[in-house]
Coordinates of C-alpha atoms and ligand atoms in Angstrom, one line a residue:
M1 CA 0.0 0.0 0.0
S2 CA 1.4 3.5 -0.8
S3 CA 1.7 6.0 2.0
P4 CA -0.6 9.0 2.2
T5 CA 2.3 11.3 1.1
S6 CA 3.1 9.1 -1.9
P7 CA 3.0 11.3 -5.0
R8 CA 1.1 8.8 -7.1
R9 CA -2.0 7.9 -5.1
I10 CA -4.4 9.4 -7.7
S11 CA -3.8 9.1 -11.4
A12 CA -2.9 12.3 -13.3
R13 CA -6.0 11.9 -15.5
I14 CA -8.4 11.7 -12.6
G15 CA -6.5 14.1 -10.4
A16 CA -6.9 16.8 -13.0
I17 CA -10.7 16.7 -13.0
A18 CA -12.3 19.9 -11.6
P19 CA -15.3 19.1 -9.3
S20 CA -18.7 19.9 -10.8
A21 CA -19.3 23.6 -9.8
T22 CA -23.1 23.3 -10.3
L23 CA -23.3 20.2 -8.1
A24 CA -21.0 21.9 -5.5
V25 CA -23.3 25.0 -5.3
D26 CA -26.4 22.8 -5.0
A27 CA -24.8 20.7 -2.3
K28 CA -23.7 23.8 -0.3
A29 CA -27.1 25.3 -0.6
K30 CA -28.9 22.1 0.5
A31 CA -26.5 21.7 3.5
L32 CA -27.3 25.3 4.6
K33 CA -31.0 24.7 4.2
A34 CA -30.8 21.5 6.2
A35 CA -29.1 23.5 8.9
G36 CA -32.2 25.8 9.0
A37 CA -30.9 28.7 6.9
P38 CA -33.6 30.3 4.6
V39 CA -31.7 29.4 1.4
I40 CA -33.3 29.9 -2.0
G41 CA -31.5 27.7 -4.5
F42 CA -31.1 29.0 -8.1
G43 CA -28.3 26.5 -8.7
A44 CA -30.0 23.3 -9.6
G45 CA -30.4 22.2 -13.1
E46 CA -33.6 20.2 -12.6
P47 CA -37.3 20.8 -13.0
D48 CA -39.1 21.4 -9.6
F49 CA -42.0 19.2 -10.8
P50 CA -42.5 15.5 -9.8
T51 CA -42.1 12.8 -12.4
P52 CA -45.6 12.3 -14.0
E53 CA -47.7 9.7 -12.2
A54 CA -48.1 7.3 -15.2
I55 CA -44.3 7.0 -15.5
V56 CA -43.9 6.3 -11.8
E57 CA -46.6 3.7 -12.0
A58 CA -44.8 1.9 -14.8
A59 CA -41.7 1.7 -12.6
V60 CA -43.8 0.3 -9.7
V61 CA -45.2 -2.4 -12.0
A62 CA -41.7 -3.1 -13.4
A63 CA -40.2 -3.5 -9.9
R64 CA -42.7 -6.4 -9.2
D65 CA -41.8 -8.2 -12.4
P66 CA -38.9 -10.7 -11.8
R67 CA -37.8 -10.3 -15.4
N68 CA -36.5 -6.9 -14.4
H69 CA -34.5 -8.3 -11.5
K70 CA -31.8 -9.8 -13.8
Y71 CA -29.1 -8.5 -16.1
S72 CA -30.4 -7.2 -19.4
P73 CA -28.5 -6.3 -22.6
A74 CA -25.8 -3.8 -22.0
G75 CA -27.0 -1.6 -24.8
G76 CA -30.5 -1.2 -23.3
L77 CA -33.8 -3.0 -23.3
P78 CA -34.7 -3.7 -27.0
E79 CA -38.2 -2.2 -26.4
L80 CA -36.6 1.0 -25.2
R81 CA -34.1 1.3 -28.0
E82 CA -36.9 0.8 -30.4
A83 CA -39.1 3.4 -28.6
V84 CA -36.2 5.9 -28.6
A85 CA -35.9 5.4 -32.4
V86 CA -39.6 6.1 -32.8
K87 CA -39.5 9.1 -30.5
T88 CA -36.5 10.5 -32.5
A89 CA -38.5 10.3 -35.7
R90 CA -41.5 11.9 -33.9
D91 CA -39.7 14.8 -32.3
S92 CA -36.7 15.4 -34.6
A93 CA -37.9 14.0 -38.0
L94 CA -34.7 11.9 -37.9
Q95 CA -35.1 8.3 -39.1
V96 CA -32.9 5.9 -37.2
T97 CA -33.0 2.2 -36.3
A98 CA -32.8 0.6 -32.8
S99 CA -29.3 -0.5 -33.6
Q100 CA -28.3 3.2 -33.7
V101 CA -29.4 3.8 -30.1
L102 CA -27.5 3.1 -26.9
I103 CA -29.3 3.5 -23.6
T104 CA -27.0 5.1 -20.9
N105 CA -27.0 6.3 -17.3
G106 CA -28.3 9.7 -18.2
G107 CA -27.2 12.2 -20.8
K108 CA -23.9 12.8 -18.9
H109 CA -22.9 9.2 -19.4
A110 CA -23.9 9.4 -23.0
L111 CA -21.4 12.2 -23.4
Y112 CA -18.7 10.3 -21.6
N113 CA -19.2 7.3 -23.8
T114 CA -19.3 9.5 -26.9
F115 CA -16.0 11.3 -26.2
A116 CA -14.3 8.0 -25.1
T117 CA -15.4 6.3 -28.3
L118 CA -14.4 9.1 -30.7
L119 CA -11.3 10.8 -29.3
D120 CA -7.7 9.8 -29.3
P121 CA -5.0 11.6 -27.1
G122 CA -4.5 15.1 -28.4
D123 CA -7.6 15.4 -30.4
E124 CA -9.1 18.8 -30.3
V125 CA -12.8 19.4 -29.6
L126 CA -14.4 22.8 -30.5
L127 CA -16.5 24.0 -27.5
P128 CA -18.4 27.2 -27.9
A129 CA -18.4 29.1 -24.5
P130 CA -20.3 29.7 -22.3
Y131 CA -20.4 25.9 -22.0
W132 CA -21.9 23.4 -19.6
T133 CA -19.3 22.6 -17.0
T134 CA -19.1 18.9 -17.7
Y135 CA -18.0 19.0 -21.3
P136 CA -14.3 20.1 -20.8
E137 CA -13.8 17.5 -18.1
S138 CA -15.5 14.7 -20.0
I139 CA -13.4 15.6 -23.1
A140 CA -10.2 15.7 -21.1
L141 CA -11.0 12.3 -19.5
A142 CA -11.1 10.8 -23.0
G143 CA -7.6 12.3 -23.7
G144 CA -9.0 15.1 -25.8
R145 CA -8.4 18.9 -25.5
A146 CA -11.4 21.2 -25.4
V147 CA -10.8 24.4 -27.4
A148 CA -13.2 27.0 -26.0
I149 CA -14.6 29.5 -28.5
P150 CA -16.0 32.5 -26.6
T151 CA -19.3 34.0 -27.6
S152 CA -21.1 37.0 -26.1
A153 CA -24.5 38.4 -25.4
A154 CA -24.1 40.6 -28.5
S155 CA -24.2 37.5 -30.8
G156 CA -27.0 35.9 -28.7
F157 CA -24.3 33.5 -27.3
R158 CA -24.3 31.7 -30.6
V159 CA -21.0 30.8 -32.4
T160 CA -20.5 32.0 -35.9
I161 CA -19.0 30.0 -38.9
D162 CA -16.1 32.5 -38.9
Q163 CA -15.3 31.7 -35.3
L164 CA -15.4 28.0 -36.0
E165 CA -13.2 28.4 -39.0
A166 CA -10.7 30.4 -37.0
A167 CA -10.5 27.8 -34.2
C168 CA -10.3 24.7 -36.5
T169 CA -6.9 23.1 -36.9
D170 CA -5.7 19.8 -38.4
R171 CA -6.1 18.3 -34.9
T172 CA -9.8 19.2 -34.7
R173 CA -11.8 16.0 -34.4
A174 CA -15.2 17.2 -33.2
L175 CA -17.5 20.1 -32.4
V176 CA -19.9 20.1 -29.4
F177 CA -23.1 21.8 -30.4
V178 CA -25.8 22.5 -27.7
S179 CA -29.2 24.1 -28.5
P180 CA -31.0 25.0 -26.4
S181 CA -28.0 25.9 -24.4
N182 CA -27.1 25.4 -20.7
P183 CA -26.1 27.9 -19.3
T184 CA -27.2 30.7 -21.7
G185 CA -30.6 29.5 -23.0
A186 CA -29.5 30.3 -26.5
V187 CA -31.4 28.5 -29.3
Y188 CA -29.9 28.5 -32.8
P189 CA -32.4 29.3 -35.6
P190 CA -32.8 26.4 -38.1
A191 CA -30.8 28.2 -40.8
E192 CA -27.8 28.6 -38.4
V193 CA -28.1 24.9 -37.3
E194 CA -27.9 24.0 -41.0
A195 CA -25.0 26.3 -41.6
V196 CA -23.0 24.9 -38.7
G197 CA -23.8 21.3 -39.9
R198 CA -22.7 22.1 -43.4
W199 CA -19.5 23.6 -42.2
A200 CA -18.7 20.5 -40.0
L201 CA -19.5 18.3 -43.0
E202 CA -17.1 20.3 -45.2
R203 CA -14.4 20.2 -42.5
D204 CA -15.0 16.4 -42.1
I205 CA -15.3 16.6 -38.3
W206 CA -17.7 15.0 -35.9
V207 CA -20.6 16.8 -34.3
I208 CA -21.8 15.9 -30.8
T209 CA -25.2 17.5 -30.6
D210 CA -26.7 17.7 -27.1
E211 CA -30.5 17.9 -27.4
I212 CA -31.5 17.3 -23.8
Y213 CA -33.5 20.6 -23.7
E214 CA -35.2 20.0 -27.1
H215 CA -38.8 20.5 -25.7
L216 CA -38.0 23.6 -23.6
V217 CA -38.1 26.4 -26.1
Y218 CA -40.2 29.6 -25.8
G219 CA -41.7 32.3 -27.9
T220 CA -40.9 31.9 -31.6
A221 CA -37.8 29.8 -31.0
R222 CA -37.8 26.4 -32.6
H223 CA -35.5 23.4 -31.9
V224 CA -34.3 21.5 -34.9
S225 CA -31.9 18.5 -34.8
M226 CA -28.7 19.0 -36.8
P227 CA -28.6 15.6 -38.6
A228 CA -32.3 16.1 -39.6
V229 CA -31.5 19.4 -41.4
V230 CA -28.2 18.2 -42.7
P231 CA -28.9 14.5 -43.5
E232 CA -25.4 13.9 -45.0
L233 CA -24.0 14.6 -41.6
A234 CA -25.7 11.6 -40.0
E235 CA -22.6 9.4 -40.5
R236 CA -20.5 12.0 -38.6
C237 CA -22.9 12.9 -35.8
V238 CA -23.9 11.7 -32.4
V239 CA -27.1 13.0 -30.8
V240 CA -27.2 13.0 -27.0
N241 CA -30.5 13.1 -25.2
G242 CA -32.4 11.7 -22.2
V243 CA -35.5 11.8 -20.1
A244 CA -34.2 14.1 -17.3
K245 CA -35.4 17.5 -18.4
T246 CA -38.4 16.6 -20.6
Y247 CA -40.1 14.4 -18.0
A248 CA -38.8 15.7 -14.7
M249 CA -36.7 12.5 -14.3
T250 CA -33.3 13.8 -13.3
G251 CA -32.9 11.2 -10.5
W252 CA -33.9 8.2 -12.7
R253 CA -30.7 8.3 -14.7
V254 CA -31.7 7.4 -18.2
G255 CA -30.3 8.9 -21.4
W256 CA -29.1 7.8 -24.8
M257 CA -26.8 8.3 -27.7
V258 CA -28.1 8.1 -31.3
G259 CA -25.4 7.7 -33.9
P260 CA -23.9 5.6 -36.7
T261 CA -24.0 1.8 -36.0
D262 CA -20.2 1.4 -35.7
V263 CA -20.0 4.1 -33.1
I264 CA -23.0 2.7 -31.2
A265 CA -21.5 -0.8 -31.3
A266 CA -18.1 0.4 -30.0
A267 CA -19.7 2.5 -27.3
T268 CA -21.9 -0.5 -26.3
N269 CA -18.7 -2.5 -26.0
L270 CA -17.2 0.1 -23.6
Q271 CA -20.4 0.3 -21.6
S272 CA -20.6 -3.5 -21.3
H273 CA -17.4 -3.4 -19.3
A274 CA -18.0 -0.1 -17.4
T275 CA -21.6 -0.4 -16.2
S276 CA -23.5 -3.2 -18.0
N277 CA -27.2 -2.4 -18.4
V278 CA -28.9 0.7 -17.0
D279 CA -31.2 -0.1 -14.1
N280 CA -34.1 -2.1 -15.7
I281 CA -36.8 -0.3 -13.5
A282 CA -35.6 3.1 -14.7
Q283 CA -35.5 1.9 -18.3
R284 CA -39.2 0.7 -18.0
A285 CA -40.1 4.1 -16.6
A286 CA -38.2 5.8 -19.5
L287 CA -40.1 3.5 -21.9
A288 CA -43.4 4.8 -20.5
A289 CA -42.1 8.3 -20.8
V290 CA -40.9 8.3 -24.4
S291 CA -43.9 6.2 -25.6
G292 CA -46.4 8.6 -23.9
D293 CA -47.5 12.0 -25.1
L294 CA -45.8 15.3 -24.4
S295 CA -48.6 16.9 -22.3
A296 CA -46.5 17.0 -19.0
V297 CA -43.7 18.9 -20.7
A298 CA -46.2 21.3 -22.3
D299 CA -47.5 22.1 -18.8
M300 CA -43.9 22.5 -17.4
R301 CA -43.0 24.7 -20.4
A302 CA -45.9 27.0 -19.7
A303 CA -44.8 27.4 -16.1
F304 CA -41.1 27.9 -17.0
D305 CA -42.1 30.5 -19.7
R306 CA -44.0 32.6 -17.1
R307 CA -41.1 32.4 -14.6
R308 CA -38.6 33.1 -17.3
M309 CA -40.2 36.5 -18.2
S310 CA -40.7 37.4 -14.6
M311 CA -37.1 36.6 -13.7
V312 CA -35.6 38.5 -16.7
G313 CA -37.8 41.5 -15.8
L314 CA -36.7 41.5 -12.1
L315 CA -33.0 40.9 -12.9
D316 CA -32.8 43.4 -15.7
A317 CA -34.3 46.1 -13.4
I318 CA -31.3 45.8 -11.0
D319 CA -28.7 48.5 -11.5
G320 CA -25.5 46.8 -12.7
V321 CA -27.2 43.6 -14.0
R322 CA -27.9 43.0 -17.7
C323 CA -30.1 39.9 -18.4
P324 CA -30.6 38.7 -22.0
I325 CA -33.9 36.9 -22.6
P326 CA -33.2 33.1 -22.8
E327 CA -35.1 31.4 -25.6
G328 CA -34.8 27.8 -24.2
A329 CA -33.8 25.6 -21.3
F330 CA -34.5 27.0 -17.8
Y331 CA -31.7 29.4 -16.9
C332 CA -31.1 33.1 -16.9
F333 CA -27.5 34.1 -17.6
P334 CA -27.2 37.7 -16.6
S335 CA -24.0 39.8 -16.6
V336 CA -23.1 41.2 -13.2
E337 CA -20.0 43.0 -14.5
G338 CA -21.6 46.3 -13.5
L339 CA -21.6 45.2 -9.8
L340 CA -18.0 43.9 -9.7
G341 CA -15.6 46.3 -7.8
R342 CA -18.6 48.2 -6.3
T343 CA -19.0 48.4 -2.5
I344 CA -22.2 46.8 -1.5
D345 CA -23.0 46.2 2.2
A346 CA -19.3 46.7 3.0
T347 CA -18.3 43.9 0.6
V348 CA -16.4 44.3 -2.7
S349 CA -16.4 41.4 -5.1
R350 CA -13.8 41.5 -7.8
T351 CA -15.1 38.4 -9.7
S352 CA -18.4 36.7 -10.3
L353 CA -17.0 33.7 -8.3
E354 CA -16.5 36.0 -5.2
F355 CA -19.9 37.6 -5.9
A356 CA -21.7 34.2 -5.9
D357 CA -20.0 33.4 -2.6
V358 CA -21.2 36.7 -1.0
L359 CA -24.7 36.1 -2.3
L360 CA -24.9 32.7 -0.5
D361 CA -23.3 34.0 2.7
R362 CA -25.1 37.3 3.0
L363 CA -28.4 36.8 1.2
K364 CA -28.7 33.0 1.4
I365 CA -29.3 32.8 -2.4
A366 CA -27.4 30.1 -4.3
V367 CA -26.3 30.9 -7.9
V368 CA -23.6 29.4 -10.1
P369 CA -20.8 31.8 -11.1
G370 CA -20.0 32.2 -14.8
E371 CA -16.5 30.9 -14.1
A372 CA -18.0 27.4 -14.0
F373 CA -19.1 27.8 -17.7
G374 CA -15.9 29.5 -19.0
A375 CA -17.7 32.9 -18.7
P376 CA -16.4 35.1 -15.9
G377 CA -18.6 38.1 -15.1
Y378 CA -21.9 36.2 -15.4
L379 CA -24.2 34.2 -13.0
R380 CA -26.5 31.4 -13.9
L381 CA -29.8 31.3 -12.1
S382 CA -32.3 28.5 -12.8
F383 CA -35.9 29.5 -13.1
A384 CA -37.0 25.9 -12.4
L385 CA -38.3 26.8 -8.9
G386 CA -41.6 28.0 -7.5
D387 CA -42.8 31.5 -8.4
D388 CA -42.8 32.7 -4.8
D389 CA -39.2 31.6 -4.1
L390 CA -38.1 33.1 -7.4
A391 CA -39.6 36.5 -6.5
E392 CA -38.3 36.4 -3.0
G393 CA -34.7 35.4 -4.0
V394 CA -34.3 37.9 -6.8
G395 CA -36.0 40.5 -4.5
R396 CA -33.3 39.9 -1.9
L397 CA -30.7 40.7 -4.5
A398 CA -32.5 43.8 -5.8
D399 CA -33.0 45.2 -2.3
W400 CA -29.4 44.5 -1.3
V401 CA -27.9 46.2 -4.4
A402 CA -30.3 49.1 -4.0
R403 CA -29.3 49.7 -0.4
G404 CA -25.7 49.7 -1.6
Ligands
LIG1 N1 -26.5 18.1 -21.2 C1 -26.8 19.3 -20.7 C2 -26.7 20.5 -21.5 C3 -27.3 19.4 -19.4 O1 -27.6 20.6 -18.9 C4 -27.4 18.2 -18.6 C5 -27.8 18.3 -17.2 O2 -27.7 19.3 -16.5 C6 -27.1 17.0 -19.2 C7 -26.7 16.9 -20.5 C8 -27.1 15.7 -18.5 O3 -28.4 15.3 -18.1 P1 -28.6 13.9 -17.3 O4 -29.2 14.3 -16.0 O5 -29.4 13.1 -18.2 O6 -27.2 13.2 -17.2

């Protein structure tokens, strides 16, 4: 056994992983709340609604069926793989077969499998920023190198072809494309999705398109799936998706990859050694979810839309805060640059990281600093929480800033 001071207790690969900032904020907020503090959590990336009853019932029935008590195929229950293929045609107008679907332990695991399957050491992956905090770590774990491409509120937080072109080298292997985006809520219009897809096709690079927020779009924004609008890209594209956000099923841990059969077969091989099958009960619940209608997500969307507009209005009215209107997902991503360096309540925050800490300490509101998403100067606030908490939490911030 090596001693605690031994320099090689943890591998360099794992030792280099940054902890998930979003989960850290959520854990800190929950611990404070458990200790009795009146914390309002804007940190979590999950719907505040319960999983719809029919889905829960399918899991209860499945738990009583002894067939679900045994190992099942590593790639997923055949019925679920088939249902995901049908759902993909219904929601994305993308025709795929069950052999192009791999069921994973959530969207996060689908991403991990995808990067591990596609990347070799030193491969570069283009990653428009602000990006979800997991991508760079997951890419690095697979030996790849994330190449961040900064975007700004001025361009709607959407990457342009010129930016992609400038960042592309002969080491570029893939592009991560996320619409609707976490953390910015940006949704690419169909013509831009097509333009990015055509560019990737021309450059002969892979696209990993994360569509987990596909049903959470507002106003006139419309989600389209890149391989549906650029069919020639299908051989160079992996779609990542899951039940977490659409059906309020974050804790059930079911997601999937959709891609070319050779990639899916290779990723299934990896998964067969890493985790074997996803929990059968959760897969049966996911089967009920994707085979059912979309009425539950329509109800959630209506509530999120109302909260979105209310949160943007409240935040934007605060002196020093600028909040663009998110078109999808359930996050506001305001700039707080106007508050940095300002003395408020005898505190001065120089960075959004420090500011987020002060907000939790002084105001008991939990937000995720932009640093977690490669975008210092911003905060991410989820609007997937009750209307009263939302108004109370943003109200605390507004009063505090106004008092100065
Ligand atoms: N992709 C994005 C953009 C996300 O925001 C999340 C969760 O926050 C995921 C994937 C992963 O979702 P899951 O809970 O299915 O792992």
